[in-house]
mmCIF file with all atom_site columns, C-alpha atoms and ligand atoms in Angstrom:
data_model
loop_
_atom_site.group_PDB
_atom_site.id
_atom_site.type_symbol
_atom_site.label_atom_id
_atom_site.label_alt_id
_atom_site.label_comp_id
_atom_site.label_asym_id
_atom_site.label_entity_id
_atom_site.label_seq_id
_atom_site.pdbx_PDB_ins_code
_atom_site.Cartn_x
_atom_site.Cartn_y
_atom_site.Cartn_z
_atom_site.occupancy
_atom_site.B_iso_or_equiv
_atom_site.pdbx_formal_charge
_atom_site.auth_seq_id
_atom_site.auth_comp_id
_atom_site.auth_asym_id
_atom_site.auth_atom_id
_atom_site.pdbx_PDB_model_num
ATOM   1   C  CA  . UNK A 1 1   ? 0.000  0.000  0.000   1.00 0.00 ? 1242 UNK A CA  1
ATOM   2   C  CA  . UNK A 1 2   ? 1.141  3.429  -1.210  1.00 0.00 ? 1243 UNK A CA  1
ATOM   3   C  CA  . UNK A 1 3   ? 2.087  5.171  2.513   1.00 0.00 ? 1244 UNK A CA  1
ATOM   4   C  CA  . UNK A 1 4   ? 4.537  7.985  3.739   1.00 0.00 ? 1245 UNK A CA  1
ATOM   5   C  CA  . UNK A 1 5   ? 7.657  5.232  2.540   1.00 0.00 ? 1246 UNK A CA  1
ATOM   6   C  CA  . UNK A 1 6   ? 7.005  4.367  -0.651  1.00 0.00 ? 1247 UNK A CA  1
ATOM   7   C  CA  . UNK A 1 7   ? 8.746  6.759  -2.262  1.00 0.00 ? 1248 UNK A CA  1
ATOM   8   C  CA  . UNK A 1 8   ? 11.935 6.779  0.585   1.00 0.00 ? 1249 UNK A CA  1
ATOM   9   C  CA  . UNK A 1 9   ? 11.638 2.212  0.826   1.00 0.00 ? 1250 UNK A CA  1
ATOM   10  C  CA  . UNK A 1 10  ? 12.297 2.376  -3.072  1.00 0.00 ? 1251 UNK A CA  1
ATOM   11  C  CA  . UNK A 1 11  ? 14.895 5.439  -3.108  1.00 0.00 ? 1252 UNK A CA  1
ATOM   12  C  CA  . UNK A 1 12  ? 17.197 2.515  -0.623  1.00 0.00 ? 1253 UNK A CA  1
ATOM   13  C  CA  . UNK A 1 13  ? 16.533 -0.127 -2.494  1.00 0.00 ? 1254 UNK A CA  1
ATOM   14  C  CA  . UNK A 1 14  ? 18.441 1.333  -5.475  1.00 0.00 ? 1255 UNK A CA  1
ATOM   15  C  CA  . UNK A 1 15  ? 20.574 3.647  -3.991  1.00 0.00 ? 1256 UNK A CA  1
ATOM   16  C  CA  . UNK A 1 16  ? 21.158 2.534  -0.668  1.00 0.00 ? 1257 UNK A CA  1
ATOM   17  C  CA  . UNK A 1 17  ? 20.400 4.540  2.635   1.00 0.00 ? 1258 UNK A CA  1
ATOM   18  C  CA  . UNK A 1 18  ? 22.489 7.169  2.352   1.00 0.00 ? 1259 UNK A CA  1
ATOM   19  C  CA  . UNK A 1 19  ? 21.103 11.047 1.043   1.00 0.00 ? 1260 UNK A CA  1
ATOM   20  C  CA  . UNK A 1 20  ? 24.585 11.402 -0.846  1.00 0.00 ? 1261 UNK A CA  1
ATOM   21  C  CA  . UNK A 1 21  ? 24.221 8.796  -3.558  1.00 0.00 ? 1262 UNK A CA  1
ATOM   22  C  CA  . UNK A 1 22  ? 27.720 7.154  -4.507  1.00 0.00 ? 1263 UNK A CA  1
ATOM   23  C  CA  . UNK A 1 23  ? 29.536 5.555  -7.105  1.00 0.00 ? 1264 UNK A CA  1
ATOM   24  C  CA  . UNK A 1 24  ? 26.585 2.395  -7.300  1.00 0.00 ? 1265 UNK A CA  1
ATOM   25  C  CA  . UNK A 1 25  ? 23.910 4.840  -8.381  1.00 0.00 ? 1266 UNK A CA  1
ATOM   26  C  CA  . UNK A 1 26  ? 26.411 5.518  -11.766 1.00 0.00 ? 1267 UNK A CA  1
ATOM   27  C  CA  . UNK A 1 27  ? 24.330 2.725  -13.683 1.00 0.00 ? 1268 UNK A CA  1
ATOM   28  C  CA  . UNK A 1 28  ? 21.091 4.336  -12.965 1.00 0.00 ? 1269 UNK A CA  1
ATOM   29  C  CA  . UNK A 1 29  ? 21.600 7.463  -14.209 1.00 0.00 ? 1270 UNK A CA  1
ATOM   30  C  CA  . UNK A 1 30  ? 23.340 6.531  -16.953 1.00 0.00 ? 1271 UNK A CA  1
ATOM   31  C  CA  . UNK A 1 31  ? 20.614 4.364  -18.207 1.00 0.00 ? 1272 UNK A CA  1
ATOM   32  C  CA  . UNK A 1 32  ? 18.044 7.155  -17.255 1.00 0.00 ? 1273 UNK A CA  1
ATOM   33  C  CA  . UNK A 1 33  ? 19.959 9.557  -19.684 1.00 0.00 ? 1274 UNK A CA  1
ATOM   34  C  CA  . UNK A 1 34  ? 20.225 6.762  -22.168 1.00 0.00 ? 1275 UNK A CA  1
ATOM   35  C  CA  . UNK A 1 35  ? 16.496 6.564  -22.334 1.00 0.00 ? 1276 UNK A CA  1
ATOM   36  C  CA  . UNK A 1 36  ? 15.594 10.441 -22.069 1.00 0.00 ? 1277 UNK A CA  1
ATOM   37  C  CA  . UNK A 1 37  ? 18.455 10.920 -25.091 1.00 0.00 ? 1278 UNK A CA  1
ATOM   38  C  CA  . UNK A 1 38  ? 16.200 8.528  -27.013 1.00 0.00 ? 1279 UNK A CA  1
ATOM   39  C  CA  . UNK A 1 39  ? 12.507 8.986  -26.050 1.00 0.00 ? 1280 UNK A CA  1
ATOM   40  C  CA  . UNK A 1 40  ? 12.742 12.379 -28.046 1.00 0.00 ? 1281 UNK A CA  1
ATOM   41  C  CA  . UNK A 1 41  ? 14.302 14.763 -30.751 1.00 0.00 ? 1282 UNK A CA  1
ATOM   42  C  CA  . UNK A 1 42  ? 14.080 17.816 -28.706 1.00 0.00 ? 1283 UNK A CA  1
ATOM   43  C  CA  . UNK A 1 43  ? 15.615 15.952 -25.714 1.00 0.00 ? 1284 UNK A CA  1
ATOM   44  C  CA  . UNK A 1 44  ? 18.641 15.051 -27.761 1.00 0.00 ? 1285 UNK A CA  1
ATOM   45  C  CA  . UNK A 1 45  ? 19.121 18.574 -29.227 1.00 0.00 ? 1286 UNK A CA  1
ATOM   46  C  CA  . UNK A 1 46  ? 18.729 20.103 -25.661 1.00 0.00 ? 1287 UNK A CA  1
ATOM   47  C  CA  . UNK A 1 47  ? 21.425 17.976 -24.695 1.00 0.00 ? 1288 UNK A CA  1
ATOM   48  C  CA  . UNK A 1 48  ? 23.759 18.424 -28.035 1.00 0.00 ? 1289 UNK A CA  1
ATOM   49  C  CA  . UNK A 1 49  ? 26.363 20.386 -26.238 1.00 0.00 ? 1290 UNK A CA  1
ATOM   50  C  CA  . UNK A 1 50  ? 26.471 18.517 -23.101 1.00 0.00 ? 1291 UNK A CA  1
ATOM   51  C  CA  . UNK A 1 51  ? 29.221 16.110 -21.463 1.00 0.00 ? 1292 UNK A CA  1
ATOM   52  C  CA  . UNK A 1 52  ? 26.469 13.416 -20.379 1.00 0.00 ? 1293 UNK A CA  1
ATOM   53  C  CA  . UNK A 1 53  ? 29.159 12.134 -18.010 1.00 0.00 ? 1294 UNK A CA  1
ATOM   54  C  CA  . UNK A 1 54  ? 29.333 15.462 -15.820 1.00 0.00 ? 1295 UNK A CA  1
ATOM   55  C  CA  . UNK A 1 55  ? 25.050 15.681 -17.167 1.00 0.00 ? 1296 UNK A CA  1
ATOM   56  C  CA  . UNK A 1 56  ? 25.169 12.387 -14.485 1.00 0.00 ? 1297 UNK A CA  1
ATOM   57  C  CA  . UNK A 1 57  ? 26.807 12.973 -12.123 1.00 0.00 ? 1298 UNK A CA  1
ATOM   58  C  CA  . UNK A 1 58  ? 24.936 16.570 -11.625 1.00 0.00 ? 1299 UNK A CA  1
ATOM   59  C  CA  . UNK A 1 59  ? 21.384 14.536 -11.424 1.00 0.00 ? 1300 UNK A CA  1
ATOM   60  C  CA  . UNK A 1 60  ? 23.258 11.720 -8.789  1.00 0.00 ? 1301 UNK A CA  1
ATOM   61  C  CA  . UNK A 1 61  ? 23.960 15.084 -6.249  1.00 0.00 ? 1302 UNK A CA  1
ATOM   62  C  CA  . UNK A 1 62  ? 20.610 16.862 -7.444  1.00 0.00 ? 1303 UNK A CA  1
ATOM   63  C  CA  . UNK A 1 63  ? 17.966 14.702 -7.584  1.00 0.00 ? 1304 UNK A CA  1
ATOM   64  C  CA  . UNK A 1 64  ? 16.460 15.490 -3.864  1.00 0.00 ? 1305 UNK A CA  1
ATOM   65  C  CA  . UNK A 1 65  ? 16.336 18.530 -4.470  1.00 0.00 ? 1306 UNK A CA  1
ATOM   66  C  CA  . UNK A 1 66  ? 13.770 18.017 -6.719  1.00 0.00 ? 1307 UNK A CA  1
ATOM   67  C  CA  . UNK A 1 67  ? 11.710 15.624 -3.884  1.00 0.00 ? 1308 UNK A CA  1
ATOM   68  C  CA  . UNK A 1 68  ? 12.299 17.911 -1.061  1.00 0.00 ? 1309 UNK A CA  1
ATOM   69  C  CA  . UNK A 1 69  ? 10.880 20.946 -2.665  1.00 0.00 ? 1310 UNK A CA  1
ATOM   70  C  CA  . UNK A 1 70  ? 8.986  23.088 -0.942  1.00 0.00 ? 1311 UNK A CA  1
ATOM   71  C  CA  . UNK A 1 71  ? 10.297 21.112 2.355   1.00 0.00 ? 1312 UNK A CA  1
ATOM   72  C  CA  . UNK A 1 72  ? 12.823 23.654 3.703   1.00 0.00 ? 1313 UNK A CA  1
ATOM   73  C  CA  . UNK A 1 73  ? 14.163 27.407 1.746   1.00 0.00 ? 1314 UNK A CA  1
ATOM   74  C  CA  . UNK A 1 74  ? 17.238 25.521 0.524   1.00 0.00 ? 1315 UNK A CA  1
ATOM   75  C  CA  . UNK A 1 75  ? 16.043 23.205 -1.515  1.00 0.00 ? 1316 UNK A CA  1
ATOM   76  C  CA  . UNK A 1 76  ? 13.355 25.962 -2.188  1.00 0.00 ? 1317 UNK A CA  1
ATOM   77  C  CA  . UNK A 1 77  ? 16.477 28.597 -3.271  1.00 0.00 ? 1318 UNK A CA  1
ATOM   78  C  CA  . UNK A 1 78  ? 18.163 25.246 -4.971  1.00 0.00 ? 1319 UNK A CA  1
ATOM   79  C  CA  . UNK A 1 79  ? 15.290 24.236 -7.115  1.00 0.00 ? 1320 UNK A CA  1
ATOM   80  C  CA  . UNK A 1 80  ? 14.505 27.773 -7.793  1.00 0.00 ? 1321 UNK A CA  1
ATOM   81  C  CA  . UNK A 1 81  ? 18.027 28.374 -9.452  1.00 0.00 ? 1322 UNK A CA  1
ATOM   82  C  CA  . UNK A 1 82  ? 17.511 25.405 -11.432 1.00 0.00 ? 1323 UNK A CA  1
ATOM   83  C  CA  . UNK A 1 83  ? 13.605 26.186 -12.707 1.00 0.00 ? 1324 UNK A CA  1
ATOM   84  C  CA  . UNK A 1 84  ? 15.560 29.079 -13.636 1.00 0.00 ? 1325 UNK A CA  1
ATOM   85  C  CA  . UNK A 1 85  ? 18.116 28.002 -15.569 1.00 0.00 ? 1326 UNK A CA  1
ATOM   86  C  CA  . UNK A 1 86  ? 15.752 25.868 -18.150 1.00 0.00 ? 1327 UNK A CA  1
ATOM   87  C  CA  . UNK A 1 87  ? 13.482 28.622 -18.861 1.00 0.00 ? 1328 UNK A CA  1
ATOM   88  C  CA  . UNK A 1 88  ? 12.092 30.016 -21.586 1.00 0.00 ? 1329 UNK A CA  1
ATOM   89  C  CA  . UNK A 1 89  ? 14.905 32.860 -21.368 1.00 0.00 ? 1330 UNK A CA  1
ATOM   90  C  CA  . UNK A 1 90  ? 18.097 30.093 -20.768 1.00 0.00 ? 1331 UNK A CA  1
ATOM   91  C  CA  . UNK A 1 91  ? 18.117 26.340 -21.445 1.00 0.00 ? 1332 UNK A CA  1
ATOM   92  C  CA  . UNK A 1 92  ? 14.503 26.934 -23.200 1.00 0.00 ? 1333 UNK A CA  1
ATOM   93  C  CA  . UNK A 1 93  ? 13.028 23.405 -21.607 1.00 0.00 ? 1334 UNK A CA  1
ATOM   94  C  CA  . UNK A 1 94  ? 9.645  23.646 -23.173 1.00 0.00 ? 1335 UNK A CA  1
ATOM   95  C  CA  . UNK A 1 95  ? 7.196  22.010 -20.334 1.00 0.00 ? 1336 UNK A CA  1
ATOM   96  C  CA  . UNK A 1 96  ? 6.014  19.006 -21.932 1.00 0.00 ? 1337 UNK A CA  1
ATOM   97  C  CA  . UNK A 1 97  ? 9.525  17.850 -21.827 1.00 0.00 ? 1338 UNK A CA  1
ATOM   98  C  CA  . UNK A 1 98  ? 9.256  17.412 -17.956 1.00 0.00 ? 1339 UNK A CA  1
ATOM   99  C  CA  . UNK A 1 99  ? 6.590  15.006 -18.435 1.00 0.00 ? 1340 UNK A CA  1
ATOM   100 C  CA  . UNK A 1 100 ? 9.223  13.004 -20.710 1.00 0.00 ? 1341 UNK A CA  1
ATOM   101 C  CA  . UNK A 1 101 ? 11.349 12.878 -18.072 1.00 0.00 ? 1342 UNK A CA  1
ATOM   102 C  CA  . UNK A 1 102 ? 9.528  11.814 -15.225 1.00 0.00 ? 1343 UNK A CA  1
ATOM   103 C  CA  . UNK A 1 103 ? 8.152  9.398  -17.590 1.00 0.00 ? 1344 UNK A CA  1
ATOM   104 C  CA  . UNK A 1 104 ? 11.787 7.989  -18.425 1.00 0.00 ? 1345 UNK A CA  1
ATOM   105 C  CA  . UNK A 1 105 ? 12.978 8.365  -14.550 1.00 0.00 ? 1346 UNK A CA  1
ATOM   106 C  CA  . UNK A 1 106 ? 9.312  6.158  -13.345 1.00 0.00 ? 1347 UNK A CA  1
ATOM   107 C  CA  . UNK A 1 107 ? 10.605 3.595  -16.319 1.00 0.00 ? 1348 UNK A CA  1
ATOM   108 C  CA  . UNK A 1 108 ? 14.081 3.458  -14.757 1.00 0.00 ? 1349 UNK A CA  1
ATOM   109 C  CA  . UNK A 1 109 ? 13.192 2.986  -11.080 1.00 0.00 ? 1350 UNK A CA  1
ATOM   110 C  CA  . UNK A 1 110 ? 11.639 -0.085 -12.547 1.00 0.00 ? 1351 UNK A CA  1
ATOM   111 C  CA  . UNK A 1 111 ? 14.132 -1.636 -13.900 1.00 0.00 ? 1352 UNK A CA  1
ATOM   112 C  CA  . UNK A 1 112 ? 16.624 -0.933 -11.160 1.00 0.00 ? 1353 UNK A CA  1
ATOM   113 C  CA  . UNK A 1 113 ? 13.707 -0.918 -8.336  1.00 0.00 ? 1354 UNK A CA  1
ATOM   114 C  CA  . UNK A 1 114 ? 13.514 -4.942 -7.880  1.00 0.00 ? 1355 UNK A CA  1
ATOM   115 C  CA  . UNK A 1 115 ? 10.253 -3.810 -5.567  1.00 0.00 ? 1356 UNK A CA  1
ATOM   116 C  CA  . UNK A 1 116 ? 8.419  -2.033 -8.302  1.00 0.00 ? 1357 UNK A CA  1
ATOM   117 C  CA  . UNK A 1 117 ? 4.690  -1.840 -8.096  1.00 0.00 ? 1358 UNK A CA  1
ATOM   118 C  CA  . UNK A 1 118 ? 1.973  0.536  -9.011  1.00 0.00 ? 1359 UNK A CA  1
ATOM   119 C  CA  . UNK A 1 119 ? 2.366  2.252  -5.976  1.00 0.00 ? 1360 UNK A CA  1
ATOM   120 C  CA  . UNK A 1 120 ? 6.130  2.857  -6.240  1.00 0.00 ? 1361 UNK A CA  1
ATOM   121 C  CA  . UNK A 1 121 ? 5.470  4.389  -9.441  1.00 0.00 ? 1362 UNK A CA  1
ATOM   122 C  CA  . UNK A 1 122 ? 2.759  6.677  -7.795  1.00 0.00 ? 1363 UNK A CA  1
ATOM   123 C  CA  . UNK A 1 123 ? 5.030  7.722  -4.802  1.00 0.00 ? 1364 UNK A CA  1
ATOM   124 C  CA  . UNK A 1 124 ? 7.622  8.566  -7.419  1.00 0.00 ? 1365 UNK A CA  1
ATOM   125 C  CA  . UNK A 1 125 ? 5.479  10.456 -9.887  1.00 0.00 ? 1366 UNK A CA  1
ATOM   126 C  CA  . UNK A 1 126 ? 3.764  12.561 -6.253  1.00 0.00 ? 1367 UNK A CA  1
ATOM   127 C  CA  . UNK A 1 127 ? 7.388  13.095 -4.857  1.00 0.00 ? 1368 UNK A CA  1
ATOM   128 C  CA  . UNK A 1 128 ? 8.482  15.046 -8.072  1.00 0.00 ? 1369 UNK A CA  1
ATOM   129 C  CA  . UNK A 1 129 ? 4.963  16.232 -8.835  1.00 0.00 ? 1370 UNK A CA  1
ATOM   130 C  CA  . UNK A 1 130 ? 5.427  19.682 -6.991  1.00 0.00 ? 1371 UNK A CA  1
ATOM   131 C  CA  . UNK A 1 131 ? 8.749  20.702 -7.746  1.00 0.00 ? 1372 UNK A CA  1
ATOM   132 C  CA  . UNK A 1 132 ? 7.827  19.703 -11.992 1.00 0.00 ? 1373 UNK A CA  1
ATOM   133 C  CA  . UNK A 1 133 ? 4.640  21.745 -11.674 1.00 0.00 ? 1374 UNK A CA  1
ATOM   134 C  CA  . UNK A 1 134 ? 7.263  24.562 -10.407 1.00 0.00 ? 1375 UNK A CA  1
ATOM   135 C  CA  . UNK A 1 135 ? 9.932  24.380 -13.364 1.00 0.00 ? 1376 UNK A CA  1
ATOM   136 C  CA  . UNK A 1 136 ? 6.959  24.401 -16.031 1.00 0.00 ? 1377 UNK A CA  1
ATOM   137 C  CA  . UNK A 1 137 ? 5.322  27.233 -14.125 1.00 0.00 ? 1378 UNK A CA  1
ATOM   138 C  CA  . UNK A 1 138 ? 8.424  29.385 -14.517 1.00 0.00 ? 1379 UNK A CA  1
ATOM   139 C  CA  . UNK A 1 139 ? 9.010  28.342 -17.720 1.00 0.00 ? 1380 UNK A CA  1
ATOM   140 C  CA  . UNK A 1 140 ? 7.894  31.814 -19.380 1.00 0.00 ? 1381 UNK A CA  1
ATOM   141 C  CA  . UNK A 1 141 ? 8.136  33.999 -15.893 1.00 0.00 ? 1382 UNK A CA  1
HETATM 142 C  C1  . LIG B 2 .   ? 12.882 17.820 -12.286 1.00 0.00 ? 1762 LIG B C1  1
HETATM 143 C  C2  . LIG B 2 .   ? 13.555 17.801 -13.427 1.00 0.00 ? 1762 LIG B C2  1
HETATM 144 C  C3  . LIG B 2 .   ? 14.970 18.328 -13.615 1.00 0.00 ? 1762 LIG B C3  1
HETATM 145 C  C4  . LIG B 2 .   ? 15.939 18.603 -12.700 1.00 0.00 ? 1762 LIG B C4  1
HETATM 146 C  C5  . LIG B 2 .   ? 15.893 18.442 -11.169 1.00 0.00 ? 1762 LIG B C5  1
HETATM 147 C  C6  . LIG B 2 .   ? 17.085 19.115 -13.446 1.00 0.00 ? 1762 LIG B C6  1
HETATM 148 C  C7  . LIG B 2 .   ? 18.291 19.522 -12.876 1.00 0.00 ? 1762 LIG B C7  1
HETATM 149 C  C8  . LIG B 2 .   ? 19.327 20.102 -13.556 1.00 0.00 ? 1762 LIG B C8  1
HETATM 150 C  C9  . LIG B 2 .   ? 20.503 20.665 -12.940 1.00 0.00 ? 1762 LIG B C9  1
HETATM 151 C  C10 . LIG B 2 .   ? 20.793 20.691 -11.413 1.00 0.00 ? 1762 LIG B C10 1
HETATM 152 C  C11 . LIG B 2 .   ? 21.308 21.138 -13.932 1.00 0.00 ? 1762 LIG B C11 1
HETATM 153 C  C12 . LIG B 2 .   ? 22.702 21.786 -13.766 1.00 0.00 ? 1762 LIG B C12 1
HETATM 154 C  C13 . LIG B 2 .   ? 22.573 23.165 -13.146 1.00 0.00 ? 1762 LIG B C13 1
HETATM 155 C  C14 . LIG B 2 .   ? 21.926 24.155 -14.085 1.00 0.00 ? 1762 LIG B C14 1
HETATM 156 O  O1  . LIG B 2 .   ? 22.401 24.290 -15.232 1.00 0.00 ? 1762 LIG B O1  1
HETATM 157 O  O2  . LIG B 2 .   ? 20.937 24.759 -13.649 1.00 0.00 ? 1762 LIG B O2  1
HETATM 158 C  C15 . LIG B 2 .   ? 20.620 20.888 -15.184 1.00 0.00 ? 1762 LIG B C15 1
HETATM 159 C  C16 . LIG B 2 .   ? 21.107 21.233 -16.418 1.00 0.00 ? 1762 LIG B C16 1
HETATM 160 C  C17 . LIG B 2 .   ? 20.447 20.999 -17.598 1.00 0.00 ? 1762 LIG B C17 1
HETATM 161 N  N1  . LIG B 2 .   ? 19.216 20.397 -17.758 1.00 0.00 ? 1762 LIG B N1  1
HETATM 162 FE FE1 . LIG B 2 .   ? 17.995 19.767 -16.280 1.00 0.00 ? 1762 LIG B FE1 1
HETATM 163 N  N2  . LIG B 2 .   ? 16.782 19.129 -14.776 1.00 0.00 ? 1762 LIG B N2  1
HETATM 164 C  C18 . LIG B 2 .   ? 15.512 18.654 -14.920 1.00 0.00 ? 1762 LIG B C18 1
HETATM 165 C  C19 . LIG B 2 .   ? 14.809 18.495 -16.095 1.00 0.00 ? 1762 LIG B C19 1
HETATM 166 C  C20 . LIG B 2 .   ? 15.312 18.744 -17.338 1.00 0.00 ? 1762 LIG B C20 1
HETATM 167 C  C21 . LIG B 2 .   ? 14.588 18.507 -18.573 1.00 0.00 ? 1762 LIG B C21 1
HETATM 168 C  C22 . LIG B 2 .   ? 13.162 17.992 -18.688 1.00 0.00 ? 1762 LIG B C22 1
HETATM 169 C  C23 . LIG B 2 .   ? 15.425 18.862 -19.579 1.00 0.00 ? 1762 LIG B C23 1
HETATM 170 C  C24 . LIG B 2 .   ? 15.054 18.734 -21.045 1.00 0.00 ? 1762 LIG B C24 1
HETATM 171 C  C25 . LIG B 2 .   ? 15.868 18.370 -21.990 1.00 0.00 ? 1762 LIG B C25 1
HETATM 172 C  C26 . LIG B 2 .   ? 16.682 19.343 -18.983 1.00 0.00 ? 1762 LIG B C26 1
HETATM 173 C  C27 . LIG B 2 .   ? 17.765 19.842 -19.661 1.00 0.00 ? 1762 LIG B C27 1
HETATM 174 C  C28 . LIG B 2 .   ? 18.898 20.385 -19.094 1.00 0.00 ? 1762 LIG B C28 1
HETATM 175 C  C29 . LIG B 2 .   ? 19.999 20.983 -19.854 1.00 0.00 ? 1762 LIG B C29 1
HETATM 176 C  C30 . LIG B 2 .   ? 20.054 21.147 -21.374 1.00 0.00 ? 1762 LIG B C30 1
HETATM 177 C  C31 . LIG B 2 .   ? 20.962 21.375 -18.918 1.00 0.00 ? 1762 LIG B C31 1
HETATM 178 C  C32 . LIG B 2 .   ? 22.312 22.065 -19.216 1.00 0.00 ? 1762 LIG B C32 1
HETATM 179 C  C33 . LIG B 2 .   ? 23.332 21.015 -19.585 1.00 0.00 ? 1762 LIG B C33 1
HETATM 180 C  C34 . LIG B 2 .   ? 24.702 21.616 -19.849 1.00 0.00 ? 1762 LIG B C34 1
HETATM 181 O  O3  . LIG B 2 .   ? 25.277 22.188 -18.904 1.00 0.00 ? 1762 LIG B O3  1
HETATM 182 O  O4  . LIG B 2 .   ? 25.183 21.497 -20.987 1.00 0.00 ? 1762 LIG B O4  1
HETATM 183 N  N3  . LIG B 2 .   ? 16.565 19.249 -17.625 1.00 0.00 ? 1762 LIG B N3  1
HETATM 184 N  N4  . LIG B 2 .   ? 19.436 20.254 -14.936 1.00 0.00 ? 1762 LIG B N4  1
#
């Protein structure tokens, strides 16, 4: 049943229970860039310029922020710089490309995620459902 844990039970499983995620979460991301790269033209031309290696390794330190949103002003003032950064006026992340991603991260946790369910998915999709709605709402701000 989808509780308070899902989200945090599942994080462990893959990554172990440390917040800092070390060098075993490499394959993860890897394969989640793999897949975004590929689910979509405007993904890969976003990305045309970028190292993916360093592209990883920034999501592996990053990713709570985007859970812990709204939890405490630094991830607040974190996330913020980053919603930032991809709009309209910078990295020009058009907001249906957030969808992709989440899409791609869900279909990652469940290959890596040896728990995966329904409600994993759900806890995942609700723990980066605020700080999404954020990035597309300043995407023309
Ligand atoms: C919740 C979702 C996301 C999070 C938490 C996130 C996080 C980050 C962070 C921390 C950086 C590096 C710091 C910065 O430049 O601001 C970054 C860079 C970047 N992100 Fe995202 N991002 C997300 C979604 C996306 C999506 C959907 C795209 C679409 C393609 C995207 C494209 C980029 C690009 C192009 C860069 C710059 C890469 C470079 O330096 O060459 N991001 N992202």
């Amino acid at each position: 049943m989808l509780d308070e844990n899902t989200f945090f039970d599942s994080y462990t499983r893959i990554f172990g229970k440390a917040v800092k995620i070390d060098a075993t979460g490499n394959r993860f991301f890897t394969e989640f860039y793999r897949r975004f790269l590929e689910c979509s033209d405007d993904v890969a031309e976003a990305f045309k310029n970028t190292d993916m290696a360093v592209q990883e390794n920034m999501l592996k330190r990053s990713l709570l922020y985007g859970v812990n949103f709204g939890d405490n002003m630094n991830y607040f003032d974190a996330l913020h710089r980053i919603a930032v950064s991809h709009n309209k006026a910078h990295y020009d992340i058009k907001p249906a490309l957030y969808d992709l991603w989440l899409d791609c991260m869900v279909a990652t946790v469940g290959e890596f995620d040896p728990e995966f369910s329904d409600d994993v998915e759900l806890a995942w999709r609700l723990a980066f459902a605020k700080s999404i709605t954020y990035m597309k709402f300043l995407y023309d701000k």
